[in-house]
XYZ file of C-alpha atoms in Angstrom:
390
model
C -27.944 -10.122 -3.395
C -25.264 -12.653 -4.295
C -21.968 -10.817 -4.850
C -19.645 -12.269 -7.471
C -16.261 -11.027 -8.716
C -16.379 -9.092 -11.978
C -12.850 -8.695 -13.293
C -11.971 -6.290 -16.088
C -8.282 -6.309 -16.996
C -6.356 -5.603 -13.798
C -9.291 -4.404 -11.691
C -12.264 -6.051 -10.001
C -15.391 -3.891 -10.135
C -17.152 -5.617 -7.227
C -16.235 -6.260 -3.600
C -17.640 -8.744 -1.098
C -18.542 -7.149 2.255
C -18.173 -10.334 4.297
C -14.929 -11.300 2.573
C -13.435 -7.880 3.262
C -14.550 -8.107 6.883
C -13.007 -11.564 7.229
C -9.743 -10.231 5.763
C -9.610 -7.496 8.399
C -10.433 -10.040 11.095
C -7.543 -12.285 9.939
C -5.084 -9.389 10.037
C -6.190 -8.400 13.522
C -5.751 -12.011 14.661
C -2.227 -12.099 13.215
C -1.229 -8.968 15.138
C -2.690 -10.200 18.415
C -0.992 -13.589 18.057
C 2.384 -11.931 17.511
C 2.279 -9.845 20.662
C 2.122 -6.230 21.765
C 4.448 -3.506 20.497
C 5.501 -0.690 22.788
C 4.940 2.085 20.283
C 2.701 4.987 19.345
C -0.480 5.803 21.256
C -2.250 8.353 19.024
C -1.975 7.671 15.313
C -3.079 9.292 12.066
C -3.064 7.097 8.949
C -3.533 8.947 5.661
C -4.625 6.369 3.112
C -5.962 3.886 5.670
C -8.424 1.630 3.873
C -6.399 -0.950 1.925
C -2.946 -2.515 1.639
C -0.111 -1.089 3.704
C -2.229 1.776 5.055
C -4.892 -0.564 6.427
C -2.204 -2.849 7.861
C -0.619 0.178 9.554
C -3.883 1.069 11.221
C -4.458 -2.516 12.355
C -0.925 -2.924 13.756
C -0.998 0.375 15.657
C -4.505 -0.180 17.029
C -4.411 -3.879 17.912
C -0.655 -4.199 18.420
C 0.015 -0.949 20.277
C -3.428 -0.199 21.676
C -3.343 3.162 19.903
C -6.205 5.522 19.214
C -6.354 5.883 15.429
C -7.731 8.312 12.891
C -7.925 7.059 9.310
C -8.435 9.000 6.094
C -9.445 7.384 2.801
C -11.540 8.122 -0.281
C -13.925 5.223 -0.906
C -17.174 4.800 -2.824
C -20.302 3.627 -1.044
C -22.685 1.093 -2.575
C -25.226 2.375 -5.075
C -28.121 0.262 -6.310
C -26.714 -3.092 -7.423
C -23.180 -1.717 -7.381
C -21.179 -2.710 -4.329
C -18.988 -0.315 -2.406
C -15.237 -0.369 -2.898
C -13.253 -2.865 -0.788
C -11.736 -0.019 1.227
C -15.209 1.048 2.328
C -15.955 -2.421 3.721
C -12.454 -2.733 5.214
C -12.873 0.546 7.091
C -16.311 -0.428 8.375
C -14.950 -3.751 9.624
C -11.992 -2.047 11.299
C -14.213 0.507 13.027
C -16.508 -2.231 14.344
C -13.589 -4.333 15.608
C -11.973 -1.322 17.305
C -15.252 -0.448 19.022
C -15.563 -3.986 20.403
C -12.046 -3.697 21.853
C -12.796 -0.290 23.382
C -10.281 1.416 21.073
C -10.792 4.952 19.804
C -11.232 4.941 16.011
C -12.434 7.771 13.799
C -12.609 7.326 10.010
C -12.931 10.067 7.402
C -14.107 9.324 3.862
C -13.002 12.068 1.489
C -10.203 13.638 -0.521
C -7.035 13.528 1.601
C -5.362 15.973 -0.812
C -7.867 18.704 0.050
C -7.369 21.553 2.511
C -10.861 20.894 3.886
C -10.032 17.285 4.843
C -6.843 18.388 6.572
C -8.845 20.891 8.590
C -11.482 18.318 9.564
C -8.785 15.956 10.805
C -7.002 18.716 12.726
C -10.205 19.720 14.521
C -10.884 16.095 15.468
C -7.357 15.613 16.819
C -7.723 18.778 18.898
C -11.075 17.720 20.328
C -10.469 14.014 20.862
C -6.748 13.282 21.126
C -4.944 16.561 21.707
C -1.895 15.533 19.657
C -0.716 12.566 17.575
C 2.667 10.841 17.908
C 2.720 8.857 14.641
C 1.587 9.917 11.160
C 1.581 7.291 8.416
C 1.320 8.558 4.844
C 0.121 5.774 2.538
C -1.773 7.489 -0.256
C -1.936 5.907 -3.713
C -4.011 7.798 -6.272
C -3.903 8.287 -10.043
C -4.689 11.999 -9.804
C -4.507 14.898 -7.384
C -6.141 18.306 -7.244
C -3.741 20.735 -5.584
C -4.934 23.544 -3.278
C -4.758 25.978 -6.222
C -7.463 23.954 -7.988
C -5.217 22.406 -10.663
C -5.844 18.736 -11.468
C -2.682 16.646 -11.963
C -2.647 13.163 -13.527
C 0.141 10.595 -13.081
C 1.461 8.301 -15.822
C 3.256 4.973 -15.785
C 6.072 5.483 -18.273
C 9.823 5.155 -18.653
C 12.328 7.963 -18.962
C 15.056 8.237 -21.595
C 13.823 5.490 -23.911
C 11.130 2.863 -24.342
C 11.451 -0.383 -22.379
C 10.511 -3.854 -23.616
C 10.475 -6.900 -21.354
C 8.688 -10.201 -20.762
C 5.085 -9.819 -19.702
C 2.394 -12.170 -18.412
C -0.863 -11.772 -20.312
C -3.377 -12.272 -17.510
C -6.211 -12.980 -19.944
C -4.783 -16.137 -21.530
C -1.752 -17.038 -19.373
C 0.693 -16.493 -22.203
C 4.120 -14.883 -21.980
C 4.819 -12.214 -24.565
C 6.534 -8.853 -24.487
C 5.272 -5.498 -23.287
C 6.683 -2.153 -24.347
C 6.320 0.803 -22.013
C 6.503 4.208 -23.736
C 8.757 7.096 -22.736
C 7.355 10.004 -20.744
C 7.706 13.666 -21.560
C 9.201 15.983 -18.938
C 5.733 17.389 -18.330
C 4.332 13.904 -17.660
C 7.167 13.215 -15.232
C 6.449 16.456 -13.358
C 2.747 15.621 -13.263
C 3.494 12.206 -11.766
C 5.717 13.789 -9.114
C 2.879 16.188 -8.250
C 0.527 13.253 -7.677
C 2.786 10.582 -6.190
C 5.682 12.565 -4.722
C 5.983 14.055 -1.256
C 4.391 17.462 -1.735
C 1.103 16.511 -0.086
C 2.940 14.676 2.715
C 4.781 17.943 3.434
C 1.462 19.836 3.282
C -0.050 17.476 5.859
C 2.865 17.821 8.285
C 2.934 21.616 7.821
C -0.794 21.859 8.534
C -0.665 19.537 11.541
C 2.353 21.208 13.149
C 1.006 24.711 12.476
C -2.125 23.685 14.376
C 0.074 22.251 17.183
C -1.485 18.777 17.034
C 1.765 16.793 16.713
C 3.749 15.639 19.745
C 7.398 16.596 20.073
C 9.645 13.756 18.840
C 6.799 12.254 16.822
C 7.504 10.030 13.827
C 6.009 10.185 10.339
C 6.489 7.418 7.768
C 5.657 7.210 4.059
C 5.793 4.019 2.000
C 7.811 3.354 -1.129
C 9.231 0.607 -3.331
C 12.476 0.228 -5.254
C 12.628 -3.352 -6.488
C 15.202 -5.260 -8.555
C 17.206 -3.946 -11.495
C 14.886 -5.940 -13.761
C 12.055 -3.456 -13.151
C 14.191 -0.312 -12.806
C 13.208 1.150 -16.216
C 9.492 1.054 -15.399
C 9.712 1.718 -11.695
C 12.864 2.985 -9.994
C 14.070 4.957 -13.041
C 10.637 5.673 -14.558
C 8.055 8.314 -13.743
C 6.999 6.487 -10.561
C 10.623 6.272 -9.477
C 11.048 10.024 -9.884
C 8.000 10.540 -7.677
C 9.397 8.136 -5.083
C 12.728 9.985 -5.122
C 10.789 13.183 -4.425
C 9.123 11.341 -1.550
C 12.540 10.417 -0.128
C 13.747 14.008 -0.485
C 10.590 15.161 1.253
C 11.427 13.026 4.293
C 14.736 14.859 4.598
C 12.986 18.221 4.148
C 10.358 17.451 6.800
C 12.949 16.319 9.336
C 15.027 19.427 8.787
C 12.031 21.763 8.974
C 10.717 20.120 12.162
C 14.101 19.838 13.875
C 13.088 22.121 16.753
C 10.211 19.791 17.670
C 12.275 16.647 17.104
C 9.797 15.292 14.542
C 11.470 12.800 12.222
C 10.263 11.675 8.803
C 11.205 8.358 7.219
C 10.484 6.475 4.035
C 9.944 2.740 4.434
C 10.868 0.692 1.373
C 8.503 -2.269 1.368
C 8.275 -5.601 -0.437
C 6.580 -6.114 -3.796
C 3.012 -7.324 -3.313
C -0.153 -7.690 -5.363
C -2.002 -4.391 -4.993
C -4.485 -2.519 -7.156
C -1.577 -0.342 -8.273
C 0.978 -3.085 -8.986
C -1.545 -5.166 -10.950
C -1.746 -2.326 -13.475
C 1.999 -2.177 -14.174
C 3.226 -4.263 -17.158
C 5.971 -6.817 -16.365
C 5.370 -6.523 -12.600
C 2.676 -9.279 -12.264
C 5.085 -11.789 -13.828
C 7.891 -10.695 -11.509
C 5.514 -10.950 -8.534
C 4.393 -14.475 -9.406
C 8.009 -15.659 -9.740
C 9.041 -13.840 -6.552
C 6.137 -15.383 -4.630
C 7.208 -18.880 -5.660
C 10.827 -18.337 -4.609
C 10.047 -16.592 -1.306
C 7.377 -19.120 -0.317
C 9.762 -21.996 -0.984
C 12.357 -20.278 1.234
C 9.777 -19.551 3.944
C 10.275 -15.770 3.815
C 7.130 -14.613 2.002
C 5.154 -11.836 3.700
C 1.903 -10.055 2.990
C 0.960 -6.513 4.015
C 0.205 -7.273 7.656
C 3.394 -9.301 8.192
C 5.485 -6.544 6.595
C 4.006 -3.737 8.660
C 4.103 -5.694 11.908
C 7.827 -6.359 11.303
C 8.389 -2.723 10.324
C 7.006 -1.369 13.573
C 8.179 -4.141 15.911
C 11.735 -4.450 14.528
C 12.585 -1.281 12.591
C 10.742 1.570 14.337
C 9.809 0.630 17.922
C 12.229 -2.231 18.552
C 14.983 -2.492 21.159
C 17.431 -0.678 18.874
C 15.087 2.209 18.067
C 14.673 3.332 14.484
C 16.832 1.159 12.215
C 17.871 3.272 9.226
C 19.970 1.837 6.401
C 22.891 3.742 4.766
C 20.517 5.251 2.176
C 18.628 6.977 4.997
C 15.530 4.814 4.641
C 13.864 1.974 6.517
C 13.878 -1.330 4.615
C 11.436 -4.202 4.978
C 12.177 -5.247 1.406
C 15.354 -6.817 2.813
C 14.084 -10.393 2.402
C 12.899 -9.760 -1.166
C 16.261 -8.255 -2.102
C 18.361 -11.010 -0.506
C 21.006 -12.173 -2.967
C 19.847 -15.799 -2.941
C 16.226 -14.756 -3.562
C 17.054 -12.430 -6.439
C 19.477 -14.907 -8.042
C 16.755 -17.571 -8.154
C 14.184 -15.104 -9.476
C 16.532 -14.078 -12.294
C 17.383 -17.696 -13.136
C 13.676 -18.438 -13.534
C 13.095 -15.198 -15.444
C 15.589 -16.187 -18.134
C 13.785 -19.424 -18.963
C 10.122 -18.730 -18.182
C 7.723 -18.873 -21.146
C 4.110 -19.710 -21.976
C 4.764 -23.461 -21.729
C 6.352 -23.521 -18.266
C 4.608 -20.528 -16.644
C 2.455 -22.645 -14.309
C 5.473 -24.677 -13.221
C 7.932 -21.836 -12.641
C 5.652 -19.125 -11.233
C 3.122 -18.956 -8.411
C 0.242 -17.795 -10.579
C -2.284 -19.274 -8.149
C -0.795 -17.233 -5.310
C -0.933 -14.101 -7.451
C -4.617 -14.576 -8.273
C -5.519 -15.505 -4.694
C -3.994 -12.242 -3.469
C -5.717 -10.330 -6.274
C -9.183 -11.679 -5.465
C -8.694 -11.396 -1.724
C -8.059 -7.645 -2.112
C -11.719 -7.441 -3.107
C -13.018 -9.874 -0.486
C -13.179 -12.996 -2.664
C -11.532 -16.404 -2.184
C -11.336 -15.762 1.552
C -11.628 -18.821 3.808
C -14.730 -18.952 5.945
C -17.057 -17.073 3.586
C -20.016 -18.690 1.800
C -19.997 -16.976 -1.587
C -23.152 -18.780 -2.735
C -25.189 -17.151 0.040
C -26.995 -13.868 -0.439
C -25.500 -10.884 1.354
C -28.118 -8.978 3.416
C -28.948 -5.556 1.990
C -27.838 -3.792 5.172
C -24.300 -5.132 4.678
C -23.934 -4.026 1.047
């Protein structure tokens, strides 16, 4: 069948197997070209199929030569419906790792579940003994806790509604978007889904089973962003969940002090992801940020960010580089004063008439489509994809 992109709002409902594979191949090539990292050797990545999680698995495997276990929840193809991009990404990673003689085991299922934790633990025991790095990179709209209760996250503000400029992706106009205020219950629900509770559960389960090396490191990913987006992110329901994540890092480190296991939150750069595309205001900020950072030569995608995180901030000559807030920061280039000043100058004057001139809308859409395996160099999208690859 010929696979074409079918975009509905902020999501693409199809994925191209060969495009996804080529994306993985490009990321592997980037890591190899940038040299080896003397880091972890046995790695668990929870949320390993797309974005920062996938990049983490690629960097540790092809940059450190590590054995990796990945956990993700992806849908296989069904009839004329393609699989999710994460499914194809994982398949491509597994095939590339096998060719290199690297151990790679991938689990497809609910990472929040007790059963998945147990499956992973048994595999670590049998195949690796213990892991020395655990990356927590889950992003999900809902979570079923071990007591069987289903929790659903919301994207809302706290305290009052928030209205700001917004890019209408359907007609390339600039208007305003208003984000409603959350109730306390909705905030708590979001923390349950996107906070650090499950990260703590994973570390508790792994250490109780004695499958974590002494002095191991565990890292979860977060985002803070500029003051412009504080009401919908840093100070909104998502921000409360991310604060819980940061508190969880402190709690894990304290609890695992005897084993020397340390937990960190890495604050990463704003990028086009399936999650960020759904947040009002953010796509416009991203397109302006892309333009400014590309012009300054400091733009990075997922693989560049994670390679720099591990090579410079975690396993570099100076060891783990923690900022005064207790977190790792690879958003440092995004938050540079000169970058943010230019972004804000553009923000004040951007409108429907000058959008194409002042923002990198093409870069935004390229990243969006490439998440799903489209608009990737070296792929013939007019050719039929063999059934065995769907």
